[in-house]
mmCIF file of C-alpha atoms in Angstrom:
data_model
loop_
_atom_site.group_PDB
_atom_site.id
_atom_site.type_symbol
_atom_site.label_atom_id
_atom_site.label_comp_id
_atom_site.label_asym_id
_atom_site.label_seq_id
_atom_site.Cartn_x
_atom_site.Cartn_y
_atom_site.Cartn_z
ATOM 1 C CA MET A 13 0.000 0.000 0.000
ATOM 2 C CA LYS A 14 1.324 3.458 -0.897
ATOM 3 C CA GLN A 15 2.199 5.793 1.996
ATOM 4 C CA SER A 16 -0.408 8.354 0.860
ATOM 5 C CA GLN A 17 -3.123 5.689 0.801
ATOM 6 C CA LYS A 18 -2.056 4.424 4.211
ATOM 7 C CA LYS A 19 -2.369 7.912 5.692
ATOM 8 C CA GLN A 20 -5.842 8.362 4.235
ATOM 9 C CA LYS A 21 -7.018 5.215 6.039
ATOM 10 C CA LEU A 22 -5.882 6.488 9.420
ATOM 11 C CA SER A 23 -8.692 7.731 11.652
ATOM 12 C CA GLY A 24 -9.809 8.006 15.242
ATOM 13 C CA ALA A 25 -7.596 7.528 18.283
ATOM 14 C CA ALA A 26 -5.561 4.726 16.679
ATOM 15 C CA GLY A 27 -5.024 6.759 13.527
ATOM 16 C CA PHE A 28 -4.033 9.831 15.540
ATOM 17 C CA GLU A 29 -1.490 7.760 17.452
ATOM 18 C CA GLN A 30 -0.031 6.262 14.285
ATOM 19 C CA TYR A 31 0.138 9.552 12.411
ATOM 20 C CA TYR A 32 2.044 11.450 15.096
ATOM 21 C CA SER A 33 4.201 8.461 15.994
ATOM 22 C CA ASP A 34 5.301 8.364 12.358
ATOM 23 C CA LEU A 35 5.903 12.116 12.455
ATOM 24 C CA PHE A 36 7.922 12.290 15.689
ATOM 25 C CA GLY A 37 9.301 8.774 16.032
ATOM 26 C CA ASP A 38 10.657 7.838 19.461
ATOM 27 C CA ARG A 39 9.924 11.337 20.718
ATOM 28 C CA TRP A 40 6.163 10.992 20.344
ATOM 29 C CA GLN A 41 5.445 9.311 23.699
ATOM 30 C CA SER A 42 7.188 12.007 25.738
ATOM 31 C CA LEU A 43 5.627 14.728 23.598
ATOM 32 C CA LYS A 44 2.155 13.225 23.962
ATOM 33 C CA ALA A 45 2.600 12.994 27.733
ATOM 34 C CA ALA A 46 3.579 16.676 27.849
ATOM 35 C CA LEU A 47 0.537 17.603 25.748
ATOM 36 C CA GLN A 48 -1.701 15.965 28.352
ATOM 37 C CA THR A 49 -0.405 18.111 31.204
ATOM 38 C CA GLU A 50 -1.459 21.653 32.126
ATOM 39 C CA PRO A 51 -0.034 24.269 29.718
ATOM 40 C CA ASP A 52 2.528 26.752 30.999
ATOM 41 C CA TYR A 53 0.150 29.639 31.614
ATOM 42 C CA VAL A 54 1.418 33.108 32.514
ATOM 43 C CA ALA A 55 -0.480 36.250 33.466
ATOM 44 C CA TRP A 56 -0.357 39.049 30.926
ATOM 45 C CA LYS A 57 -1.054 42.329 32.723
ATOM 46 C CA ALA A 58 -2.040 44.921 30.145
ATOM 47 C CA GLY A 59 -3.152 47.566 32.635
ATOM 48 C CA GLY A 60 -6.872 46.829 32.745
ATOM 49 C CA ALA A 61 -9.052 45.560 35.578
ATOM 50 C CA GLU A 62 -8.057 41.913 35.030
ATOM 51 C CA PRO A 63 -4.963 39.989 33.939
ATOM 52 C CA TYR A 64 -5.229 37.505 31.082
ATOM 53 C CA PHE A 65 -3.744 34.023 31.335
ATOM 54 C CA LEU A 66 -2.227 32.547 28.197
ATOM 55 C CA ASP A 67 0.336 29.956 27.188
ATOM 56 C CA SER A 68 3.867 31.305 27.506
ATOM 57 C CA GLY A 69 4.512 29.932 24.016
ATOM 58 C CA SER A 70 1.870 32.309 22.690
ATOM 59 C CA VAL A 71 3.646 35.182 24.409
ATOM 60 C CA ARG A 72 6.961 34.121 22.886
ATOM 61 C CA ALA A 73 5.392 34.143 19.435
ATOM 62 C CA ALA A 74 3.544 37.448 19.779
ATOM 63 C CA VAL A 75 6.549 39.451 21.014
ATOM 64 C CA THR A 76 8.407 38.387 17.874
ATOM 65 C CA LEU A 77 6.378 40.788 15.715
ATOM 66 C CA PRO A 78 8.283 44.111 15.338
ATOM 67 C CA LEU A 79 6.045 47.045 16.244
ATOM 68 C CA SER A 80 8.444 49.962 16.651
ATOM 69 C CA SER A 81 7.637 51.370 13.181
ATOM 70 C CA ALA A 82 4.055 50.126 12.960
ATOM 71 C CA HIS A 83 1.193 52.616 12.938
ATOM 72 C CA HIS A 84 -1.554 50.327 11.645
ATOM 73 C CA ILE A 85 -1.595 46.791 13.074
ATOM 74 C CA LEU A 86 -3.867 43.839 12.290
ATOM 75 C CA ASP A 87 -4.626 40.756 14.377
ATOM 76 C CA LEU A 88 -6.424 38.746 11.708
ATOM 77 C CA CYS A 89 -7.845 35.809 13.722
ATOM 78 C CA ALA A 90 -7.827 37.450 17.118
ATOM 79 C CA ALA A 91 -10.155 35.533 19.475
ATOM 80 C CA PRO A 92 -10.057 34.785 22.299
ATOM 81 C CA GLY A 93 -7.766 37.801 22.623
ATOM 82 C CA GLY A 94 -4.492 36.942 24.351
ATOM 83 C CA LYS A 95 -2.254 37.971 21.460
ATOM 84 C CA THR A 96 -4.310 41.127 20.894
ATOM 85 C CA LEU A 97 -3.475 42.115 24.473
ATOM 86 C CA VAL A 98 0.223 41.512 23.856
ATOM 87 C CA LEU A 99 0.146 43.662 20.710
ATOM 88 C CA ALA A 100 -1.881 46.384 22.420
ATOM 89 C CA SER A 101 0.605 46.491 25.282
ATOM 90 C CA CYS A 102 3.664 46.760 23.050
ATOM 91 C CA MET A 103 2.432 49.020 20.238
ATOM 92 C CA ASN A 104 3.397 52.686 20.031
ATOM 93 C CA GLU A 105 1.243 55.433 21.513
ATOM 94 C CA ASP A 106 0.315 56.656 18.026
ATOM 95 C CA ALA A 107 -0.550 53.182 16.690
ATOM 96 C CA ASP A 108 -3.963 51.584 16.204
ATOM 97 C CA LEU A 109 -4.928 47.914 16.172
ATOM 98 C CA LEU A 110 -7.655 46.161 14.193
ATOM 99 C CA SER A 111 -8.591 42.871 15.855
ATOM 100 C CA ASN A 112 -10.703 40.685 13.615
ATOM 101 C CA GLU A 113 -12.546 37.438 14.270
ATOM 102 C CA ARG A 114 -14.748 35.558 11.809
ATOM 103 C CA SER A 115 -17.002 33.883 14.398
ATOM 104 C CA ALA A 116 -19.607 36.194 15.927
ATOM 105 C CA ASP A 117 -19.594 34.322 19.251
ATOM 106 C CA ARG A 118 -15.811 34.383 19.476
ATOM 107 C CA LYS A 119 -15.794 38.049 18.435
ATOM 108 C CA ASN A 120 -18.075 38.835 21.387
ATOM 109 C CA ARG A 121 -15.651 37.036 23.684
ATOM 110 C CA LEU A 122 -12.801 39.058 22.176
ATOM 111 C CA VAL A 123 -14.635 42.304 22.943
ATOM 112 C CA LYS A 124 -15.114 41.257 26.588
ATOM 113 C CA VAL A 125 -11.428 40.406 26.944
ATOM 114 C CA CYS A 126 -10.387 43.787 25.518
ATOM 115 C CA ASP A 127 -12.876 45.627 27.725
ATOM 116 C CA SER A 128 -11.802 43.898 30.931
ATOM 117 C CA CYS A 129 -8.040 43.605 30.404
ATOM 118 C CA LEU A 130 -7.065 46.916 28.780
ATOM 119 C CA PRO A 131 -7.004 50.458 30.158
ATOM 120 C CA GLU A 132 -9.210 52.937 28.334
ATOM 121 C CA GLY A 133 -6.291 54.666 26.617
ATOM 122 C CA LYS A 134 -5.298 51.475 24.834
ATOM 123 C CA ARG A 135 -8.820 50.097 24.425
ATOM 124 C CA SER A 136 -9.881 53.212 22.533
ATOM 125 C CA ARG A 137 -7.258 52.487 19.861
ATOM 126 C CA ILE A 138 -8.519 48.964 19.175
ATOM 127 C CA THR A 139 -11.296 48.250 16.693
ATOM 128 C CA VAL A 140 -12.897 44.803 16.818
ATOM 129 C CA THR A 141 -14.494 43.471 13.626
ATOM 130 C CA CYS A 142 -16.183 40.269 12.472
ATOM 131 C CA HIS A 143 -15.075 39.429 8.917
ATOM 132 C CA ASP A 144 -13.780 36.468 6.943
ATOM 133 C CA GLY A 145 -10.055 37.136 7.035
ATOM 134 C CA ALA A 146 -9.496 35.246 3.794
ATOM 135 C CA LYS A 147 -11.623 37.823 1.974
ATOM 136 C CA MET A 148 -10.502 41.034 3.675
ATOM 137 C CA CYS A 149 -7.783 41.536 1.067
ATOM 138 C CA LEU A 150 -10.509 42.161 -1.523
ATOM 139 C CA SER A 151 -11.255 45.534 0.086
ATOM 140 C CA GLN A 152 -7.957 46.342 1.829
ATOM 141 C CA THR A 153 -4.547 46.231 0.129
ATOM 142 C CA GLU A 154 -1.097 46.978 1.584
ATOM 143 C CA CYS A 155 -2.531 49.020 4.441
ATOM 144 C CA PHE A 156 -1.107 47.387 7.588
ATOM 145 C CA ASP A 157 2.463 47.819 8.845
ATOM 146 C CA ALA A 158 2.363 44.694 11.021
ATOM 147 C CA ILE A 159 0.047 41.670 10.918
ATOM 148 C CA LEU A 160 -0.352 38.750 13.293
ATOM 149 C CA LEU A 161 -2.091 35.685 11.882
ATOM 150 C CA ASP A 162 -2.701 33.042 14.528
ATOM 151 C CA ALA A 163 -4.496 30.679 12.180
ATOM 152 C CA PRO A 164 -7.139 28.086 13.126
ATOM 153 C CA CYS A 165 -5.396 24.731 13.328
ATOM 154 C CA SER A 166 -5.517 21.109 14.460
ATOM 155 C CA SER A 167 -4.709 22.025 18.089
ATOM 156 C CA GLU A 168 -3.622 18.514 19.028
ATOM 157 C CA ARG A 169 -3.470 19.385 22.727
ATOM 158 C CA HIS A 170 -7.230 19.956 22.669
ATOM 159 C CA VAL A 171 -7.880 16.879 20.536
ATOM 160 C CA LEU A 172 -6.122 14.685 23.092
ATOM 161 C CA ALA A 173 -8.188 16.223 25.884
ATOM 162 C CA ASP A 174 -11.552 15.466 24.239
ATOM 163 C CA GLN A 175 -12.550 11.889 23.417
ATOM 164 C CA LYS A 176 -15.186 13.078 20.937
ATOM 165 C CA TYR A 177 -12.648 15.069 18.896
ATOM 166 C CA LEU A 178 -10.138 12.238 19.146
ATOM 167 C CA ALA A 179 -12.656 9.720 17.806
ATOM 168 C CA GLU A 180 -13.452 12.011 14.864
ATOM 169 C CA TRP A 181 -9.807 12.755 13.972
ATOM 170 C CA SER A 182 -8.462 12.019 10.474
ATOM 171 C CA PRO A 183 -5.586 13.307 8.308
ATOM 172 C CA SER A 184 -8.142 14.921 6.007
ATOM 173 C CA ARG A 185 -8.765 17.458 8.782
ATOM 174 C CA ILE A 186 -5.131 18.557 8.545
ATOM 175 C CA LYS A 187 -5.432 18.926 4.783
ATOM 176 C CA THR A 188 -8.633 20.964 5.083
ATOM 177 C CA LEU A 189 -7.066 23.246 7.673
ATOM 178 C CA SER A 190 -3.909 23.788 5.625
ATOM 179 C CA VAL A 191 -6.058 24.976 2.711
ATOM 180 C CA ALA A 192 -7.852 27.453 4.995
ATOM 181 C CA GLN A 193 -4.543 28.557 6.500
ATOM 182 C CA TRP A 194 -3.142 29.283 3.059
ATOM 183 C CA ALA A 195 -6.205 31.372 2.171
ATOM 184 C CA LEU A 196 -5.724 33.433 5.332
ATOM 185 C CA LEU A 197 -1.964 33.795 4.910
ATOM 186 C CA SER A 198 -2.155 34.868 1.275
ATOM 187 C CA SER A 199 -4.892 37.368 2.175
ATOM 188 C CA ALA A 200 -2.798 38.741 5.026
ATOM 189 C CA TRP A 201 0.211 39.093 2.733
ATOM 190 C CA ARG A 202 -1.783 41.190 0.277
ATOM 191 C CA MET A 203 -2.856 43.482 3.142
ATOM 192 C CA LEU A 204 0.719 43.965 4.392
ATOM 193 C CA SER A 205 2.459 47.197 3.471
ATOM 194 C CA PRO A 206 5.872 47.079 1.752
ATOM 195 C CA GLY A 207 8.546 46.896 4.442
ATOM 196 C CA GLY A 208 6.026 45.523 6.935
ATOM 197 C CA TYR A 209 6.199 42.359 9.027
ATOM 198 C CA LEU A 210 3.826 39.407 9.220
ATOM 199 C CA LEU A 211 3.873 36.779 11.964
ATOM 200 C CA TYR A 212 2.224 33.462 11.091
ATOM 201 C CA SER A 213 1.514 31.104 13.983
ATOM 202 C CA THR A 214 -0.446 27.967 14.886
ATOM 203 C CA CYS A 215 -0.684 25.628 17.855
ATOM 204 C CA ALA A 216 -0.386 22.626 15.505
ATOM 205 C CA LEU A 217 2.274 19.926 15.350
ATOM 206 C CA SER A 218 2.191 18.965 11.682
ATOM 207 C CA PRO A 219 4.560 20.638 9.191
ATOM 208 C CA GLU A 220 1.649 20.608 6.739
ATOM 209 C CA GLU A 221 0.029 23.380 8.816
ATOM 210 C CA ASN A 222 3.278 25.143 9.654
ATOM 211 C CA ASP A 223 6.420 25.235 7.514
ATOM 212 C CA MET A 224 4.646 23.961 4.411
ATOM 213 C CA VAL A 225 2.133 26.835 4.470
ATOM 214 C CA VAL A 226 4.937 29.377 4.827
ATOM 215 C CA ALA A 227 6.965 27.633 2.115
ATOM 216 C CA ARG A 228 4.041 28.095 -0.263
ATOM 217 C CA LEU A 229 3.987 31.825 0.460
ATOM 218 C CA VAL A 230 7.719 32.202 -0.119
ATOM 219 C CA LYS A 231 7.423 30.307 -3.392
ATOM 220 C CA LYS A 232 4.481 32.393 -4.661
ATOM 221 C CA PHE A 233 5.577 35.867 -3.542
ATOM 222 C CA SER A 234 9.083 36.972 -4.486
ATOM 223 C CA ASP A 235 8.899 39.878 -2.004
ATOM 224 C CA ALA A 236 8.615 37.531 1.012
ATOM 225 C CA GLN A 237 11.680 37.235 3.253
ATOM 226 C CA ILE A 238 12.070 34.964 6.279
ATOM 227 C CA CYS A 239 13.383 36.743 9.398
ATOM 228 C CA GLU A 240 15.044 35.487 12.567
ATOM 229 C CA PRO A 241 12.448 35.108 15.367
ATOM 230 C CA ALA A 242 14.133 37.450 17.834
ATOM 231 C CA ILE A 243 12.190 39.103 20.651
ATOM 232 C CA SER A 244 11.437 42.554 19.275
ATOM 233 C CA SER A 245 9.518 44.062 22.176
ATOM 234 C CA ASP A 246 10.518 43.989 25.838
ATOM 235 C CA CYS A 247 7.633 42.250 27.565
ATOM 236 C CA THR A 248 9.083 42.504 31.081
ATOM 237 C CA PRO A 249 6.791 45.368 32.233
ATOM 238 C CA TRP A 250 3.696 43.439 31.218
ATOM 239 C CA CYS A 251 4.376 39.737 31.608
ATOM 240 C CA ALA A 252 4.827 37.528 34.674
ATOM 241 C CA LEU A 253 8.029 36.230 33.062
ATOM 242 C CA PRO A 254 11.046 38.305 32.021
ATOM 243 C CA SER A 255 11.989 37.975 28.373
ATOM 244 C CA SER A 256 14.940 35.734 29.217
ATOM 245 C CA ASP A 257 12.597 33.187 30.832
ATOM 246 C CA LEU A 258 10.168 32.823 27.942
ATOM 247 C CA PRO A 259 10.201 29.282 26.507
ATOM 248 C CA ALA A 260 12.908 28.136 24.155
ATOM 249 C CA TYR A 261 12.059 27.101 20.623
ATOM 250 C CA GLU A 262 13.358 24.592 18.112
ATOM 251 C CA LYS A 263 14.317 25.971 14.711
ATOM 252 C CA THR A 264 12.498 24.718 11.637
ATOM 253 C CA GLU A 265 13.242 25.456 7.989
ATOM 254 C CA TYR A 266 10.977 28.508 7.892
ATOM 255 C CA GLY A 267 10.332 29.337 11.525
ATOM 256 C CA ALA A 268 10.369 28.138 15.122
ATOM 257 C CA HIS A 269 8.459 25.597 17.188
ATOM 258 C CA VAL A 270 7.858 25.668 20.934
ATOM 259 C CA LEU A 271 7.135 22.078 21.994
ATOM 260 C CA PRO A 272 5.956 21.222 25.512
ATOM 261 C CA ASP A 273 8.247 18.259 26.165
ATOM 262 C CA THR A 274 11.318 20.501 25.931
ATOM 263 C CA ALA A 275 9.796 23.892 26.875
ATOM 264 C CA GLY A 276 8.414 23.234 30.346
ATOM 265 C CA GLY A 277 4.897 22.512 29.130
ATOM 266 C CA ALA A 278 4.620 25.560 26.864
ATOM 267 C CA GLY A 279 3.074 25.160 23.434
ATOM 268 C CA PRO A 280 2.862 23.615 21.011
ATOM 269 C CA LEU A 281 3.298 26.931 19.233
ATOM 270 C CA TYR A 282 4.747 27.313 15.753
ATOM 271 C CA PHE A 283 5.640 30.786 14.463
ATOM 272 C CA SER A 284 7.336 32.270 11.431
ATOM 273 C CA LEU A 285 8.242 35.925 10.931
ATOM 274 C CA LEU A 286 8.237 37.334 7.398
ATOM 275 C CA GLN A 287 8.972 40.766 5.984
ATOM 276 C CA LYS A 288 7.662 42.182 2.720
ATOM 277 C CA SER A 289 10.378 43.818 0.639
ATOM 278 C CA SER A 290 10.074 47.571 0.225
ATOM 279 C CA LYS A 291 9.190 48.815 -3.230
ATOM 280 C CA ILE A 292 12.020 50.543 -5.096
#
């Protein structure tokens, strides 16, 4: 049987186990055990009435996006709102942030998070919208200086925690998600201004949702450049952890991967930073 046919026959808990065992080899058992423990949550204090608790891997990804020269910022798939809070905390005083979420229910949750976790001065510079991010490029072109795309993904940590999702798992779900991720990423790229930065991230394990999506962008757009994922904003005033204590990542061909078995429970969180070449 061909490998592609074999993968298509995988399904449910047994298929999930086989798929990721093939992907990670001997490492899979320790990685799976780490995925079934409590994530490494930290409190992000953005100055509002309440702190927000999010995975430290998400913090590590979000502070990678350079904001020092950004006046117009987009969080394309923003709910539930943790990364929006990070961006709002680190952006310049003259910057504005558009936080978008396709789902109306999740958008309402995003609004509540912004209202409760941000001081009025920052909250007033955030606009929350409810649009299909894959189609936003049809009405907005090269208008954002910095974009964060935390794309919907397989989220294997959540699959393992829910027997219903685990029973329904199949590799076709990964394929479907990678198609949606590409639509979002290509839309985001068209909305990015020349010289601007885009951070693509997921909480998925499979390269098909991570490096392979970014590789497609680099192949299609000659103005796309991969950047080193350095911490660009000092999160120490806002975060429970100093920058030096944020989780380590493992380098991939096009980005970085925080994996919980080697990062103290943080992640999984894949991220890749890209810059659009300036027009001559």
